[in-house]
Amino acid sequence: MKTVDVNGVSIANDRPFALLAGPCQLESLDHARMLAEQIGRAATERGIPFIFKASYDKANRTSLSGKRGLGIEQGLEILATVREEFGCPVVTDVHDVEQAQRAGEVVDILQIPAFLCRQTDLLLAAGETGRAINVKKGQFLAPWDMANVAEKIASTGNDRIMLCERGTSFGYNTLVSDFRSLPIMAETGYPVVFDATHSVQQPGGLGGSTGGKREYVPVLAAAAMAVGCAAVFMEVHEDPDNAPSDGPNMLKLQDLPAVLDRLKALDAITKG
């Protein structure tokens, strides 16, 4: 059983769960500060290790009109500021070799989007940074296929790897979470993360944008805790209905404390 240590946070399948949370997109420094402070407070009050998540570029938009974000320059500056001011690790997505190299100089965890999880050059570049890597399982992959993904990264000498479940394509515009995938991926020894936000997506479900059912985020996160995992990934926003992306899938900030209380209780039972 491997443990991934990230700036004071230890992530492992047999340890109390860590929380990766923040907005889908970076919107501004002030917005990032506000969410990092409030999410961090909710997590800290419950003894839950917190990692701030936000993306500087959402490259995989449903349509050309979709808002992509602030871009890598401004985005990395904001993430560096949040990391320094709040003392928490930070994680962001990377989409190509150059981004992996640049982001690896700033953030603690590089996240590989699901659609890119088999891109060998990207995986190798991410691994070579020495940073921890959170790889989303492709919607098209079986959980046992992630062993090959991890092997690519580990070939660089970097075994700071986390494998993330985020739902599997189930017909058109629908995802389903197969909770067998958590123990199956855990057989690799690497920490397993459950992405409760993107598991409730309805990809392209609104025609020009992705839909979703945020009311099921707490339900699926609770199921993951009952099965057992190292960390939970949740996008959180104070006003998700007016967020620039993934609004239908983001948990409302006001609902986070109650959700964390339930997850912590379930995690303690599962791992006790």
Coordinates of C-alpha atoms in Angstrom, one line a residue:
M1 CA 0.0 0.0 0.0
K2 CA 1.7 3.2 -1.2
T3 CA 1.4 6.6 0.5
V4 CA 1.7 9.8 -1.5
D5 CA 3.0 12.7 0.6
V6 CA 2.1 16.1 -0.7
N7 CA 3.2 19.2 1.2
G8 CA 2.3 17.8 4.6
V9 CA -0.7 15.8 3.4
S10 CA -0.4 12.0 3.4
I11 CA -2.8 10.2 0.9
A12 CA -3.2 6.4 1.1
N13 CA -6.0 3.9 0.9
D14 CA -5.7 2.9 4.5
R15 CA -5.5 6.5 5.9
P16 CA -8.3 9.0 6.7
F17 CA -9.5 10.5 3.5
A18 CA -8.2 13.7 2.0
L19 CA -10.3 16.3 0.2
L20 CA -9.4 17.8 -3.2
A21 CA -11.9 20.6 -3.6
G22 CA -12.3 24.0 -5.3
P23 CA -14.0 25.6 -8.2
C24 CA -14.1 24.1 -11.7
Q25 CA -12.4 27.1 -13.2
L26 CA -10.2 29.8 -11.7
E27 CA -12.3 33.0 -11.9
S28 CA -10.1 35.6 -10.1
L29 CA -7.6 35.7 -7.3
D30 CA -10.2 37.1 -4.9
H31 CA -12.6 34.3 -5.7
A32 CA -9.9 31.6 -5.3
R33 CA -8.9 33.1 -1.9
M34 CA -12.5 33.1 -0.7
L35 CA -13.1 29.5 -1.7
A36 CA -9.7 28.3 -0.4
E37 CA -10.4 30.0 3.0
Q38 CA -14.0 28.7 3.4
I39 CA -13.4 25.2 2.1
G40 CA -10.2 25.0 4.0
R41 CA -11.9 26.1 7.2
A42 CA -14.7 23.5 6.8
A43 CA -12.1 20.7 6.3
T44 CA -9.7 21.8 9.0
E45 CA -12.5 22.0 11.6
R46 CA -13.2 18.3 10.9
G47 CA -9.6 17.2 10.8
I48 CA -9.8 16.5 7.0
P49 CA -6.6 17.2 5.0
F50 CA -7.4 19.7 2.3
I51 CA -5.9 20.2 -1.2
F52 CA -7.1 23.2 -3.2
K53 CA -8.2 22.3 -6.8
A54 CA -8.9 24.7 -9.7
S55 CA -8.2 24.7 -13.4
Y56 CA -6.6 27.6 -15.4
D57 CA -7.9 26.1 -18.7
K58 CA -10.8 23.8 -19.4
A59 CA -9.6 22.6 -22.7
N60 CA -12.4 19.9 -23.1
R61 CA -15.4 22.1 -23.6
T62 CA -18.6 20.8 -25.2
S63 CA -18.8 23.7 -27.7
L64 CA -16.6 26.5 -29.0
S65 CA -18.6 29.0 -27.0
G66 CA -17.7 27.3 -23.7
K67 CA -15.6 29.4 -21.3
R68 CA -12.1 27.9 -20.9
G69 CA -10.6 30.0 -18.1
L70 CA -7.9 32.5 -17.3
G71 CA -5.0 30.8 -19.0
I72 CA -1.8 29.3 -17.7
E73 CA 0.1 32.4 -16.9
Q74 CA -2.5 34.0 -14.6
G75 CA -3.8 30.7 -13.4
L76 CA -0.4 29.5 -12.1
E77 CA 0.1 32.9 -10.4
I78 CA -3.2 32.5 -8.6
L79 CA -2.4 28.9 -7.6
A80 CA 1.0 29.9 -6.3
T81 CA -0.6 32.7 -4.2
V82 CA -3.2 30.3 -2.7
R83 CA -0.5 27.8 -1.9
E84 CA 1.6 30.4 -0.1
E85 CA -1.1 32.2 1.7
F86 CA -3.1 29.2 2.9
G87 CA -0.4 26.7 3.3
C88 CA -2.4 24.0 1.4
P89 CA -1.2 21.9 -1.5
V90 CA -2.7 22.8 -4.9
V91 CA -3.7 20.7 -7.9
T92 CA -4.6 21.6 -11.4
D93 CA -5.1 20.0 -14.8
V94 CA -2.5 19.8 -17.6
H95 CA -3.2 19.0 -21.2
D96 CA 0.2 18.7 -23.0
V97 CA 3.9 18.2 -22.4
E98 CA 4.7 21.9 -22.1
Q99 CA 1.9 22.6 -19.6
A100 CA 3.1 19.6 -17.5
Q101 CA 6.6 21.1 -17.3
R102 CA 5.4 24.6 -16.5
A103 CA 2.7 23.7 -14.0
G104 CA 5.1 21.2 -12.4
E105 CA 7.2 24.2 -11.2
V106 CA 4.3 25.6 -9.2
V107 CA 1.7 23.1 -8.1
D108 CA 1.9 20.1 -5.9
I109 CA -0.2 17.7 -7.9
L110 CA -0.6 17.5 -11.7
Q111 CA -4.0 16.2 -12.8
I112 CA -4.4 14.2 -16.0
P113 CA -7.9 14.7 -17.5
A114 CA -9.8 11.5 -18.3
F115 CA -9.8 11.9 -22.0
L116 CA -5.9 12.2 -21.9
C117 CA -5.2 9.3 -19.6
R118 CA -3.6 7.2 -22.3
Q119 CA -1.5 10.0 -23.8
T120 CA 2.0 8.5 -23.3
D121 CA 4.0 11.6 -23.9
L122 CA 1.9 13.6 -21.4
L123 CA 2.1 10.9 -18.8
L124 CA 5.9 10.7 -19.1
A125 CA 6.3 14.4 -19.0
A126 CA 4.1 14.6 -15.9
G127 CA 6.1 11.9 -14.2
E128 CA 9.4 13.5 -15.0
T129 CA 8.4 16.6 -13.0
G130 CA 8.6 14.5 -9.8
R131 CA 5.3 16.0 -8.7
A132 CA 2.4 13.8 -7.5
I133 CA 0.1 12.8 -10.4
N134 CA -3.6 12.3 -10.1
V135 CA -4.8 10.5 -13.2
K136 CA -8.5 10.4 -14.0
K137 CA -9.7 7.1 -15.4
G138 CA -11.0 7.5 -18.9
Q139 CA -14.8 7.1 -19.3
F140 CA -13.9 4.5 -21.9
L141 CA -11.5 2.4 -19.7
A142 CA -12.0 -0.6 -17.5
P143 CA -10.5 -0.1 -14.0
W144 CA -7.9 -2.8 -14.5
D145 CA -6.6 -0.9 -17.5
M146 CA -5.3 1.8 -15.2
A147 CA -2.5 -0.4 -14.2
N148 CA -1.0 0.2 -17.6
V149 CA -1.5 4.0 -17.1
A150 CA 0.3 3.9 -13.8
E151 CA 3.1 1.8 -15.3
K152 CA 3.9 4.5 -17.8
I153 CA 4.2 7.2 -15.1
A154 CA 6.2 4.9 -12.8
S155 CA 8.7 4.2 -15.7
T156 CA 10.1 7.7 -15.1
G157 CA 11.0 6.8 -11.5
N158 CA 8.1 8.7 -10.1
D159 CA 5.7 6.5 -8.1
R160 CA 3.7 9.4 -6.5
I161 CA 0.6 8.3 -8.4
M162 CA -3.1 8.5 -7.6
L163 CA -5.8 6.8 -9.7
C164 CA -9.1 8.6 -9.9
E165 CA -12.6 7.2 -10.7
R166 CA -14.9 9.6 -12.5
G167 CA -17.6 7.5 -14.0
T168 CA -18.0 5.4 -17.1
S169 CA -19.9 6.2 -20.3
F170 CA -23.3 4.6 -20.2
G171 CA -25.1 5.3 -23.5
Y172 CA -25.4 8.9 -24.7
N173 CA -25.0 11.9 -22.3
T174 CA -24.8 9.6 -19.3
L175 CA -22.2 8.3 -16.9
V176 CA -22.4 5.6 -14.3
S177 CA -20.1 4.9 -11.4
D178 CA -19.0 1.2 -10.9
F179 CA -17.8 1.1 -7.3
R180 CA -16.0 -2.1 -8.0
S181 CA -13.4 0.1 -9.7
L182 CA -12.2 1.5 -6.4
P183 CA -10.9 -1.8 -4.9
I184 CA -9.8 -3.0 -8.4
M185 CA -7.6 0.1 -8.9
A186 CA -6.5 -0.2 -5.3
E187 CA -5.0 -3.6 -6.1
T188 CA -2.2 -1.6 -7.8
G189 CA -1.2 -0.3 -4.4
Y190 CA -1.6 3.3 -5.4
P191 CA -4.1 5.6 -3.6
V192 CA -7.5 5.8 -5.2
V193 CA -9.5 9.0 -5.5
F194 CA -13.2 9.3 -6.2
D195 CA -14.4 12.2 -8.3
A196 CA -17.9 12.9 -7.1
T197 CA -18.4 15.9 -9.3
H198 CA -17.7 14.5 -12.7
S199 CA -19.4 11.2 -11.9
V200 CA -22.7 13.1 -12.0
Q201 CA -22.1 14.8 -15.3
Q202 CA -24.4 14.5 -18.3
P203 CA -21.7 15.1 -21.0
G204 CA -23.2 17.4 -23.7
G205 CA -26.5 17.0 -22.0
L206 CA -27.6 20.6 -22.5
G207 CA -26.7 20.7 -26.2
G208 CA -24.0 23.3 -26.1
S209 CA -22.8 22.5 -22.6
T210 CA -22.6 19.7 -20.1
G211 CA -25.5 19.0 -17.7
G212 CA -25.5 17.1 -14.5
K213 CA -27.3 16.3 -11.2
R214 CA -25.4 17.9 -8.3
E215 CA -27.9 16.4 -5.8
Y216 CA -26.2 13.1 -6.4
V217 CA -22.7 14.3 -5.5
P218 CA -23.2 13.6 -1.7
V219 CA -24.8 10.3 -2.5
L220 CA -21.9 9.0 -4.7
A221 CA -19.3 10.4 -2.4
A222 CA -20.9 8.6 0.5
A223 CA -20.9 5.4 -1.5
A224 CA -17.2 5.8 -2.2
M225 CA -16.5 6.3 1.5
A226 CA -18.4 3.1 2.3
V227 CA -16.4 1.2 -0.3
G228 CA -13.1 2.8 0.8
C229 CA -10.8 5.3 -0.9
A230 CA -7.9 7.6 -0.2
A231 CA -9.4 10.9 -1.2
V232 CA -12.5 12.5 -2.5
F233 CA -12.5 15.1 -5.3
M234 CA -15.4 17.6 -5.3
E235 CA -15.8 20.9 -7.2
V236 CA -17.4 23.5 -4.9
H237 CA -18.8 26.9 -5.7
E238 CA -20.8 29.6 -3.8
D239 CA -23.1 30.1 -6.8
P240 CA -22.8 27.1 -9.1
D241 CA -25.8 28.1 -11.3
N242 CA -23.9 31.1 -12.4
A243 CA -20.4 29.5 -12.6
P244 CA -18.6 29.6 -16.0
S245 CA -18.4 25.9 -16.3
D246 CA -19.6 22.6 -14.7
G247 CA -22.2 24.5 -12.7
P248 CA -24.8 21.7 -12.7
N249 CA -22.3 19.3 -11.1
M250 CA -20.7 21.5 -8.4
L251 CA -21.6 21.2 -4.8
K252 CA -23.0 24.4 -3.2
L253 CA -20.5 25.8 -0.7
Q254 CA -23.2 26.1 1.9
D255 CA -23.8 22.4 1.7
L256 CA -20.2 21.4 2.2
P257 CA -20.0 21.1 6.0
A258 CA -22.9 18.7 6.3
V259 CA -21.5 16.6 3.5
L260 CA -18.0 16.4 5.1
D261 CA -19.6 15.4 8.4
R262 CA -21.2 12.4 6.8
L263 CA -18.2 11.4 4.7
K264 CA -15.9 11.6 7.8
A265 CA -18.3 9.3 9.8
L266 CA -18.5 6.8 7.0
D267 CA -14.7 6.8 6.4
A268 CA -14.1 6.1 10.0
I269 CA -16.4 3.1 10.0
T270 CA -14.9 1.7 6.8
K271 CA -11.3 2.1 7.9
G272 CA -11.9 1.4 11.5

